[in-house]
PDB file of C-alpha atoms in Angstrom:
ATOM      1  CA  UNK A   1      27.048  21.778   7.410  1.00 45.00           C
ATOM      2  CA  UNK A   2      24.956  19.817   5.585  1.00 43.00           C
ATOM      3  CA  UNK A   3      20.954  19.292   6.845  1.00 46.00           C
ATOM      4  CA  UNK A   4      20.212  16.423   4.881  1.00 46.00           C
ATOM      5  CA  UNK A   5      19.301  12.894   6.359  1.00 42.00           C
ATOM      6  CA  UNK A   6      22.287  10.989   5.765  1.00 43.00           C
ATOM      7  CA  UNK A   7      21.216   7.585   4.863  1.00 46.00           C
ATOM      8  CA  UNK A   8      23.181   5.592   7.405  1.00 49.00           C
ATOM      9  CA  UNK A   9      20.364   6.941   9.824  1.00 61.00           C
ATOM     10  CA  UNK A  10      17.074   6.996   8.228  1.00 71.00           C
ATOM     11  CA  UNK A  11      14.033   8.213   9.575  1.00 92.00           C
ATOM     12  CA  UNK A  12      12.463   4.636   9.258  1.00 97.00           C
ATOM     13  CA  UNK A  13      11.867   2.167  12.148  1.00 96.00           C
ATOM     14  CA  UNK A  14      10.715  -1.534  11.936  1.00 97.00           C
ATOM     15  CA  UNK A  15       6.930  -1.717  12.268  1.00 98.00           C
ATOM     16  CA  UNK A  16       4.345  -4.190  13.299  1.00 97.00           C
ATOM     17  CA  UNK A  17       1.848  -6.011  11.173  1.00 97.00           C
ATOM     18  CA  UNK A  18      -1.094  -3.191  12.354  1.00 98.00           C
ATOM     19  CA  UNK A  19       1.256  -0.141  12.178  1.00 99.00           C
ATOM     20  CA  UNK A  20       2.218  -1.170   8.736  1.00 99.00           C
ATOM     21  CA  UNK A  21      -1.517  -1.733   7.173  1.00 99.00           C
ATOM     22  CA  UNK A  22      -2.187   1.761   8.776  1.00 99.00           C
ATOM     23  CA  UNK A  23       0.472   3.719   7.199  1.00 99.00           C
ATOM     24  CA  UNK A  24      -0.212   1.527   4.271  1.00 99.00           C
ATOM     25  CA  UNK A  25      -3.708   2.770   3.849  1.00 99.00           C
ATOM     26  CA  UNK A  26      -3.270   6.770   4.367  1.00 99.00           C
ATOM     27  CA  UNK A  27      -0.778   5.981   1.608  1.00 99.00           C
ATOM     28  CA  UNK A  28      -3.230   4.525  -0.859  1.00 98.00           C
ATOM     29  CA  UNK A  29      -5.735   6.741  -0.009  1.00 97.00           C
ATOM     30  CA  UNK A  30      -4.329  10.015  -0.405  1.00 98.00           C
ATOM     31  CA  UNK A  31      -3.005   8.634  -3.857  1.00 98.00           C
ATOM     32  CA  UNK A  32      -6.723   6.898  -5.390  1.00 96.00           C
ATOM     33  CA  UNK A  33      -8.956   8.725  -3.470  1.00 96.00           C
ATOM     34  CA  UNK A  34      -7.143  12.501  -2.652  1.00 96.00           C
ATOM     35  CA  UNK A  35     -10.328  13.934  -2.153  1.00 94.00           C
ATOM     36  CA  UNK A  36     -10.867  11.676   0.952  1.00 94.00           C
ATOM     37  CA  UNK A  37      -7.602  12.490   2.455  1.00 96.00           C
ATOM     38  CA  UNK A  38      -6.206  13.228   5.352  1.00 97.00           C
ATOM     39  CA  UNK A  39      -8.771  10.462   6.458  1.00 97.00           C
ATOM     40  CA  UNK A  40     -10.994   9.988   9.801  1.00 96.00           C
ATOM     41  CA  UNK A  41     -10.115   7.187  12.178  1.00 97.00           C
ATOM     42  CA  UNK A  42     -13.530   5.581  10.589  1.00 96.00           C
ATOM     43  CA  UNK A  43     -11.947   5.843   6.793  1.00 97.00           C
ATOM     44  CA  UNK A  44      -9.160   4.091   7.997  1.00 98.00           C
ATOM     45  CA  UNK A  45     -10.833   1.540  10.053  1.00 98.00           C
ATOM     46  CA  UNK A  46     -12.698   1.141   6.733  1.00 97.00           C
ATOM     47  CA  UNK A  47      -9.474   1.105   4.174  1.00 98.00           C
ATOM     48  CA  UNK A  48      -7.445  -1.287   7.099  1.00 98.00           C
ATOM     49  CA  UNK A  49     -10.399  -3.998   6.841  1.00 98.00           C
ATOM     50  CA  UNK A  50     -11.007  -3.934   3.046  1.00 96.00           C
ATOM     51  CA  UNK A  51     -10.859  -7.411   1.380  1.00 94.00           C
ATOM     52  CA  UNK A  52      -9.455  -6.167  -1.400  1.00 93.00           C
ATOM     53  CA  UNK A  53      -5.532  -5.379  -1.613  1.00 94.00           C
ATOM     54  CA  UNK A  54      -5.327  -6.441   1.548  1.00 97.00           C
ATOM     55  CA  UNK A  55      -3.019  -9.596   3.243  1.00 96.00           C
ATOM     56  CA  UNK A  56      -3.396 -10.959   5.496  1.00 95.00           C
ATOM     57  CA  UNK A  57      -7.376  -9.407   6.063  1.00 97.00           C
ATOM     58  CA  UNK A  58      -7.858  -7.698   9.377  1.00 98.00           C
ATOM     59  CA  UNK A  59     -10.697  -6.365  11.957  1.00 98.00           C
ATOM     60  CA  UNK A  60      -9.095  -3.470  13.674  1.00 98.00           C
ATOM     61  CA  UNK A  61     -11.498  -1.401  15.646  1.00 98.00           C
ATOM     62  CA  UNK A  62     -11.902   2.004  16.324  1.00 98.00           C
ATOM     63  CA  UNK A  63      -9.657   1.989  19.213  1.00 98.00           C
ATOM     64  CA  UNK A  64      -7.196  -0.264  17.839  1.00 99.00           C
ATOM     65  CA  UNK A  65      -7.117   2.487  14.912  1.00 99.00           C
ATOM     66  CA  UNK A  66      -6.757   5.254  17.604  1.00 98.00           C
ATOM     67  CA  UNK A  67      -3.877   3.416  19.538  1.00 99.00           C
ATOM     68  CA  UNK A  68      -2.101   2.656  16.347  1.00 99.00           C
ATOM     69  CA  UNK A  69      -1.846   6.302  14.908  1.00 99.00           C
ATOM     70  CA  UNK A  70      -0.340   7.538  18.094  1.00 98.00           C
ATOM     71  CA  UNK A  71       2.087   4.977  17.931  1.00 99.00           C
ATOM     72  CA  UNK A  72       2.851   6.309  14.366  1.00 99.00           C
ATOM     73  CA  UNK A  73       2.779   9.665  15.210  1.00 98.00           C
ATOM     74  CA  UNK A  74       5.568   8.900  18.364  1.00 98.00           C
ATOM     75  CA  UNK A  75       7.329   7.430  15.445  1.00 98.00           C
ATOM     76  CA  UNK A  76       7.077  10.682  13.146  1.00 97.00           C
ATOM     77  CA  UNK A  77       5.886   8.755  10.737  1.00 98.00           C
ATOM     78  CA  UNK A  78       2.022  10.398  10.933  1.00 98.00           C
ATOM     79  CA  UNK A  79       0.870  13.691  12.225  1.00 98.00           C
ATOM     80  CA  UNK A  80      -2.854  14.460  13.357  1.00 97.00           C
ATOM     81  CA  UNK A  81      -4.586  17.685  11.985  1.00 95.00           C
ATOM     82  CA  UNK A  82      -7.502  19.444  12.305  1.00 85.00           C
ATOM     83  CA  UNK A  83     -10.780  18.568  10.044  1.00 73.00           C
ATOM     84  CA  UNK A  84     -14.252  20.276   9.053  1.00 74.00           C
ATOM     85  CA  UNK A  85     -15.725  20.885  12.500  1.00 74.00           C
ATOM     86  CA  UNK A  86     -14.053  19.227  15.243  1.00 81.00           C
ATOM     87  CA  UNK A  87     -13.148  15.823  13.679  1.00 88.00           C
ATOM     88  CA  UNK A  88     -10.070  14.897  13.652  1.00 94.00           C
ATOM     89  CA  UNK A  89      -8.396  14.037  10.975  1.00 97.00           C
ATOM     90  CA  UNK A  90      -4.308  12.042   9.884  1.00 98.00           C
ATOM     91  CA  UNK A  91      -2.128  12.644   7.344  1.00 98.00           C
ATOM     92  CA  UNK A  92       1.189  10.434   6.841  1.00 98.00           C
ATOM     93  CA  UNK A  93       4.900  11.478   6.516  1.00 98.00           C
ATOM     94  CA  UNK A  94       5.881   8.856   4.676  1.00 98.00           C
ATOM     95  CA  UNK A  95       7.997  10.356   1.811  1.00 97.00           C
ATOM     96  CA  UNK A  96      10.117  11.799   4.634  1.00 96.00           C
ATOM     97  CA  UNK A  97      10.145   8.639   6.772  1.00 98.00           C
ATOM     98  CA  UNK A  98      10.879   6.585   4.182  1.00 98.00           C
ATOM     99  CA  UNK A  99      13.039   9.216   2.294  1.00 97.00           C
ATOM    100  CA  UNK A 100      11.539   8.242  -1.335  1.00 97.00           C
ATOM    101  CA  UNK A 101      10.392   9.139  -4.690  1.00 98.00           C
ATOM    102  CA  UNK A 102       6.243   8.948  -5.483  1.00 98.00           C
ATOM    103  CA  UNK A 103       6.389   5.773  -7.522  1.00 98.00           C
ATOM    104  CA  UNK A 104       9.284   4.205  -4.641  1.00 98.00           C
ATOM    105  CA  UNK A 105       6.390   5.278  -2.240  1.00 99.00           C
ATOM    106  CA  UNK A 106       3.854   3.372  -4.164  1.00 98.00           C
ATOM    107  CA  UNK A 107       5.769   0.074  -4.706  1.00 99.00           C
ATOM    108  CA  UNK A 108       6.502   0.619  -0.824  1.00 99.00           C
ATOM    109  CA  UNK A 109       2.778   1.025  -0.247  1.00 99.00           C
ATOM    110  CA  UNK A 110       1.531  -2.150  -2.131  1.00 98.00           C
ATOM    111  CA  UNK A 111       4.152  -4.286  -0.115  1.00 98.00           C
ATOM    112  CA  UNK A 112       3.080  -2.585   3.400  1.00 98.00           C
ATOM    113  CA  UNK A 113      -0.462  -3.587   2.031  1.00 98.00           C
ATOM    114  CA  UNK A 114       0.220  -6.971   1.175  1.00 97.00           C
ATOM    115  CA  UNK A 115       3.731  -8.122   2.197  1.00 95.00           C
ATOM    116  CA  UNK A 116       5.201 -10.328   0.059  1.00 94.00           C
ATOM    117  CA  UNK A 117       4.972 -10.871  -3.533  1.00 95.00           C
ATOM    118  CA  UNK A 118       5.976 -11.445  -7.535  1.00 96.00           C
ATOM    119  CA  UNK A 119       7.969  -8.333  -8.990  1.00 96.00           C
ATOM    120  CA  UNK A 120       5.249  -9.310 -12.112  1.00 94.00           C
ATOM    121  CA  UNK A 121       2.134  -8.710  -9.325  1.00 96.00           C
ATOM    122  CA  UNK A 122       3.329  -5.801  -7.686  1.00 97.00           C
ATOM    123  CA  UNK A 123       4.045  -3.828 -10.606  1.00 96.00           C
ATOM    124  CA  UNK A 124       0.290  -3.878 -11.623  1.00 94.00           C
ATOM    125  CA  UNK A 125      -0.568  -2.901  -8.032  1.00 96.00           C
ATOM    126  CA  UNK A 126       1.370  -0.182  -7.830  1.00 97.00           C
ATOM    127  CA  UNK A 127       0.669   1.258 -10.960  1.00 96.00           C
ATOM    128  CA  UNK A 128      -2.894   2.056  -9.904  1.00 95.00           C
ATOM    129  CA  UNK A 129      -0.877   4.757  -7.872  1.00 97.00           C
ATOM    130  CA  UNK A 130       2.152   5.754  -9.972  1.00 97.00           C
ATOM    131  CA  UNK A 131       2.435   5.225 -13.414  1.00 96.00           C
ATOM    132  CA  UNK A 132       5.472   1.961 -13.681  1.00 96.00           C
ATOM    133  CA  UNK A 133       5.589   1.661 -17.842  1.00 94.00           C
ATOM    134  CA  UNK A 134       6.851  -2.072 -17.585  1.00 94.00           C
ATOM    135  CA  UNK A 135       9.224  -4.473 -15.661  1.00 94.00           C
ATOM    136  CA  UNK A 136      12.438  -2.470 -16.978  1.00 95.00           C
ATOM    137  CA  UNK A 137      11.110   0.418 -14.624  1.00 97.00           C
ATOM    138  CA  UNK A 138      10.048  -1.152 -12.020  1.00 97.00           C
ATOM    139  CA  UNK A 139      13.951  -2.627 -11.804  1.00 96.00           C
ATOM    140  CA  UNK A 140      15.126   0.263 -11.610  1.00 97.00           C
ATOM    141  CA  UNK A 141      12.880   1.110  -8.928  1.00 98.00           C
ATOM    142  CA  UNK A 142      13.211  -1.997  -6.806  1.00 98.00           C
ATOM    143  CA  UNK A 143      17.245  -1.275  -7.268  1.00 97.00           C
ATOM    144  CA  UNK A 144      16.983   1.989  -5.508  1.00 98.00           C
ATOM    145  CA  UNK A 145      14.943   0.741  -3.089  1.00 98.00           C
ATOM    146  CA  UNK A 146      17.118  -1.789  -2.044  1.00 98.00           C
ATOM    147  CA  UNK A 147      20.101   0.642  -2.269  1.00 97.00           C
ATOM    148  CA  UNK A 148      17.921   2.503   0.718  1.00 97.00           C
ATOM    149  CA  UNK A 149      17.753  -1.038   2.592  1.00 97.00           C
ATOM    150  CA  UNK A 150      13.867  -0.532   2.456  1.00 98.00           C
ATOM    151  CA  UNK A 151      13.360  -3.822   0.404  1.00 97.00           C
ATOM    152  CA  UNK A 152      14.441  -7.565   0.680  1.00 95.00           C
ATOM    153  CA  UNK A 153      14.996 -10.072  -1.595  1.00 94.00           C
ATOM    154  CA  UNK A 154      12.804 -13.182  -0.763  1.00 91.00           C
ATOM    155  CA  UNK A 155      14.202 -15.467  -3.586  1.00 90.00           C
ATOM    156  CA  UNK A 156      17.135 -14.999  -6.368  1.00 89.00           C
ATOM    157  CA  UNK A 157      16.528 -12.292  -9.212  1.00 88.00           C
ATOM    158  CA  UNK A 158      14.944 -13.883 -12.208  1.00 87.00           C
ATOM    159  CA  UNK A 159      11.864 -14.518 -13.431  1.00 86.00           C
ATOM    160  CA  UNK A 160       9.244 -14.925 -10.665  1.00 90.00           C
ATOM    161  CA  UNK A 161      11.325 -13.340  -8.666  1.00 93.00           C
ATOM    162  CA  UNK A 162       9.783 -12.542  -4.716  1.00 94.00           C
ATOM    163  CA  UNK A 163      10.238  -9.306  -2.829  1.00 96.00           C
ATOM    164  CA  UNK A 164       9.053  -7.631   0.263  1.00 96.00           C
ATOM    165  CA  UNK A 165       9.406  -4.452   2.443  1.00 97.00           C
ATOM    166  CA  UNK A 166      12.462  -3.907   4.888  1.00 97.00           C
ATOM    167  CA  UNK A 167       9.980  -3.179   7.587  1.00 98.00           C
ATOM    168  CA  UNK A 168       9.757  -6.263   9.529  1.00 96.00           C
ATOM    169  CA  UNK A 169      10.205  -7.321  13.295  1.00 92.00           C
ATOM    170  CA  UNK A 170      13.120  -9.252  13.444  1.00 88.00           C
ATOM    171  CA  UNK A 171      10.596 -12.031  14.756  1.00 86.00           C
ATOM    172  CA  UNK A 172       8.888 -11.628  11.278  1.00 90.00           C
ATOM    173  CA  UNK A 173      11.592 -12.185   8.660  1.00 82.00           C
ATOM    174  CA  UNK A 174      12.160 -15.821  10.960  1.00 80.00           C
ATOM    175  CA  UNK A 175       8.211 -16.716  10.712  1.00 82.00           C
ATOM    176  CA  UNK A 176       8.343 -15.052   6.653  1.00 80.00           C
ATOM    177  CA  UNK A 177      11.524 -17.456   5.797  1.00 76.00           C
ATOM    178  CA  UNK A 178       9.940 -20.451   7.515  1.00 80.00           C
ATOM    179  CA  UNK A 179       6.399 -20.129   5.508  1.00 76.00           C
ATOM    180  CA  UNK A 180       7.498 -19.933   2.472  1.00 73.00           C
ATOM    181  CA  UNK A 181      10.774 -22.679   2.961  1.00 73.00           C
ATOM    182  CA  UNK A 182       7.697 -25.178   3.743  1.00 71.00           C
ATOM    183  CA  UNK A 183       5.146 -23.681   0.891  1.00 63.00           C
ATOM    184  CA  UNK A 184       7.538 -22.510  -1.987  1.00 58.00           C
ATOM    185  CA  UNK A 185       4.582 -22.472  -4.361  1.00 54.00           C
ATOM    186  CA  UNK A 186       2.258 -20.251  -2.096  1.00 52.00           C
ATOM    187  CA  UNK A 187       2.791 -17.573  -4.100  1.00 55.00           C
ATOM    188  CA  UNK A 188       1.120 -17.290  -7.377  1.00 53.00           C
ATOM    189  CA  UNK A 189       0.371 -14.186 -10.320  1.00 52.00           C
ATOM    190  CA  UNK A 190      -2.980 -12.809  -9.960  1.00 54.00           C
ATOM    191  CA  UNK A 191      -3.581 -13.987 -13.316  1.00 49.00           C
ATOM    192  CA  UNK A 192      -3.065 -17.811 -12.385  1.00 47.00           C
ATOM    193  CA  UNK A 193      -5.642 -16.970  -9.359  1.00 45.00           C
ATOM    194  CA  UNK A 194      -8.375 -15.181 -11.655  1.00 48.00           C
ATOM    195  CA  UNK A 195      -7.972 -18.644 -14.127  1.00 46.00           C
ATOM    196  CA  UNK A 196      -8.202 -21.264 -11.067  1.00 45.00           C
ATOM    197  CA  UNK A 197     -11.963 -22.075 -10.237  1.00 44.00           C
ATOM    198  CA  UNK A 198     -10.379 -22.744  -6.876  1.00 42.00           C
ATOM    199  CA  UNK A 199     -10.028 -19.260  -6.642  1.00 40.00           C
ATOM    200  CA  UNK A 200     -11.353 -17.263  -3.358  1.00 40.00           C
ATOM    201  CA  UNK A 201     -12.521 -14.183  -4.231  1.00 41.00           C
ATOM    202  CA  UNK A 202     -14.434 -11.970  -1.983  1.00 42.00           C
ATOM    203  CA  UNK A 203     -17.685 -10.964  -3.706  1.00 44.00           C
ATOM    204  CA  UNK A 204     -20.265  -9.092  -1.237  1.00 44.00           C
ATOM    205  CA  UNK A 205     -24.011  -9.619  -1.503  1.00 46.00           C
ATOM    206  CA  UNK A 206     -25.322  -6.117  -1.360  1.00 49.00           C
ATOM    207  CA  UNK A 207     -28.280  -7.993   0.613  1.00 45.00           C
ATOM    208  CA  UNK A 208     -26.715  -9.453   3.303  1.00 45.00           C
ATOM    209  CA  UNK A 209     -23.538  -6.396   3.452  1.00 53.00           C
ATOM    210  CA  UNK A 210     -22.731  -4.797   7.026  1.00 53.00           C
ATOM    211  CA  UNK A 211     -22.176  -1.230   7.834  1.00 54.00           C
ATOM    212  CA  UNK A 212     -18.415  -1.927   7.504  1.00 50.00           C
ATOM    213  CA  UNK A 213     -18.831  -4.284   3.771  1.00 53.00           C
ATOM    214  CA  UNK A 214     -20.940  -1.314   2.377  1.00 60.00           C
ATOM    215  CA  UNK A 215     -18.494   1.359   3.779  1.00 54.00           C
ATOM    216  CA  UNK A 216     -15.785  -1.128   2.253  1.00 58.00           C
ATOM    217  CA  UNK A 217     -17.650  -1.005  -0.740  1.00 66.00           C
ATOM    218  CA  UNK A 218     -17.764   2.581  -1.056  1.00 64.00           C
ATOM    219  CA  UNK A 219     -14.187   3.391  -0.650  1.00 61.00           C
ATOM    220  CA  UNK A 220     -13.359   0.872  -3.356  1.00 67.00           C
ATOM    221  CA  UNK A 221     -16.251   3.051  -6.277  1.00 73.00           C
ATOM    222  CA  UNK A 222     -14.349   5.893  -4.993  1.00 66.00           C
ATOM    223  CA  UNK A 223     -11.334   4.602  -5.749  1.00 69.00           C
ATOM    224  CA  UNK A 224     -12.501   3.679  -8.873  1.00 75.00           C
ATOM    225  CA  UNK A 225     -14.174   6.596  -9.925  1.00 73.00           C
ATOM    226  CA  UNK A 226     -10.937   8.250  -9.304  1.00 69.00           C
ATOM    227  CA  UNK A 227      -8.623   6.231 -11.513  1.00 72.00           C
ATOM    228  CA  UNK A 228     -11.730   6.656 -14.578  1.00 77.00           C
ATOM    229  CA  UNK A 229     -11.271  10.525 -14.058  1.00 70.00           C
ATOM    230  CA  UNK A 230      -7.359  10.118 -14.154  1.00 72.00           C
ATOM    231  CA  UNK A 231      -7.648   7.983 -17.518  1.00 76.00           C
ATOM    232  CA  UNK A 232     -10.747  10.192 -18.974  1.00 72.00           C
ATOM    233  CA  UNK A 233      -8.082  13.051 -18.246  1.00 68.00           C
ATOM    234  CA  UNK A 234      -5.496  11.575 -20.019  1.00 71.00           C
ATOM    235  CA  UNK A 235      -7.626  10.970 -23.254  1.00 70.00           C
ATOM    236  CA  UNK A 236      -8.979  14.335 -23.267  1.00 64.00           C
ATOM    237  CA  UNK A 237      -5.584  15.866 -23.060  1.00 63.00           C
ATOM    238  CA  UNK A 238      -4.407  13.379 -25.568  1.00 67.00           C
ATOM    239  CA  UNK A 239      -7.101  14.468 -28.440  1.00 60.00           C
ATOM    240  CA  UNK A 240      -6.421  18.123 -27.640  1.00 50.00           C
ATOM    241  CA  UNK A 241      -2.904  17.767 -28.851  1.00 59.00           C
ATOM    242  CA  UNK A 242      -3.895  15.822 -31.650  1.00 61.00           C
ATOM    243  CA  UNK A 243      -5.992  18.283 -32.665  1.00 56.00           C
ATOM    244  CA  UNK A 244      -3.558  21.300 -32.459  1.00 51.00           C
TER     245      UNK A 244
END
């Protein structure tokens, strides 16, 4: 008999808004910033307020952290292990709850982040995780994702097209339909936000930073440093096989 999860019953459960920015961020962490991972209860506290690739922006605290990983670990979805010392320390199950791929995982990961959005947006996001050559391949990975029920269509394939993650209250996808029925042009490219001197970004001033900004601010170099080391590896590896 066979062992495998059949996929009429998937590991997967509906989560909340908090659950999902949690399992969201041990995702994107162990992917940018591996050496970090599994993470403390502080580096996710840390990664769950970030302004950056984050929506809507949160304040959890400490114990709302706390609270929220045992709910995810009820749900098999996160397992607690053993640090340095005593601290202790969470790493996520998410390939197996979710029952993807890497680069499924990391389209996944960008939508737990950040809910809703352009197929033209989330490719770029997710690529800083999994390499997604162009929109051909992200198709193809949206298509099996929605194959798995983990994804749903906002508004009709085409260009500009909306999608979002499967993971939803049912109270959700009511309130998500609703917002953007009244506010159809709510959503815009990152592109069309960087050009608008409308635009609300979230710059820091190092002098007037709290704990949390500059810890905010130092998971975001590390995740930068990260992805230069990636890229310096490729072009390393690339001249060595030009040169033999």
């Amino acid at each position: 008999m066979s062992t495998e999860t059949s996929p009429e019953a998937p590991k997967w459960k509906p989560l909340n808004s908090r659950q999902r920015r949690v399992l969201g961020v041990l995702v994107e962490k162990a992917k940018t910033v591996p050496e970090s991972y599994p993470m403390t209860v502080n580096g996710i506290v840390a990664g769950s307020n970030q302004k950056s690739n984050r929506e809507p922006q949160m304040e959890l605290t400490q114990e709302d952290v706390e609270q929220l990983l045992e709910e995810l670990r009820g749900l098999g979805a996160v397992t607690e292990v053993q640090g340095s010392g005593r601290v202790l320390k969470y790493r996520h199950h998410a390939y197996e709850w979710l029952g993807v791929t890497a680069v499924e995982l990391a389209v996944m990961t960008e939508l737990l982040l950040r809910g809703e959005q352009t197929l033209g947006d989330l490719r770029a996001r997710a690529a800083r995780m999994e390499s997604i050559a162009d929109q051909t391949a992200l198709k193809v990975v949206v298509d099996g994702l929605l194959q798995k029920k983990l994804l749903r269509e906002i508004t009709a394939s085409g260009r500009g097209q909306i999608v979002s993650h499967n993971l939803y209250k049912d109270r959700e996808v009511a309130d998500l339909q609703t917002r953007l029925a009244s506010s159809p042009g709510r959503l815009t490219s990152d592109d069309e936000r960087q050009a608008s001197p409308s635009s609300s970004g979230s710059h820091i001033s190092l002098k007037y930073a709290t704990a949390d900004q500059l810890s905010e601010l130092a998971v975001e170099l590390a995740e930068l440093r990260a992805e230069f080391a990636r890229l310096r590896q490729r072009v390393e590896a690339l001249e060595v096989k030009g040169s033999s």
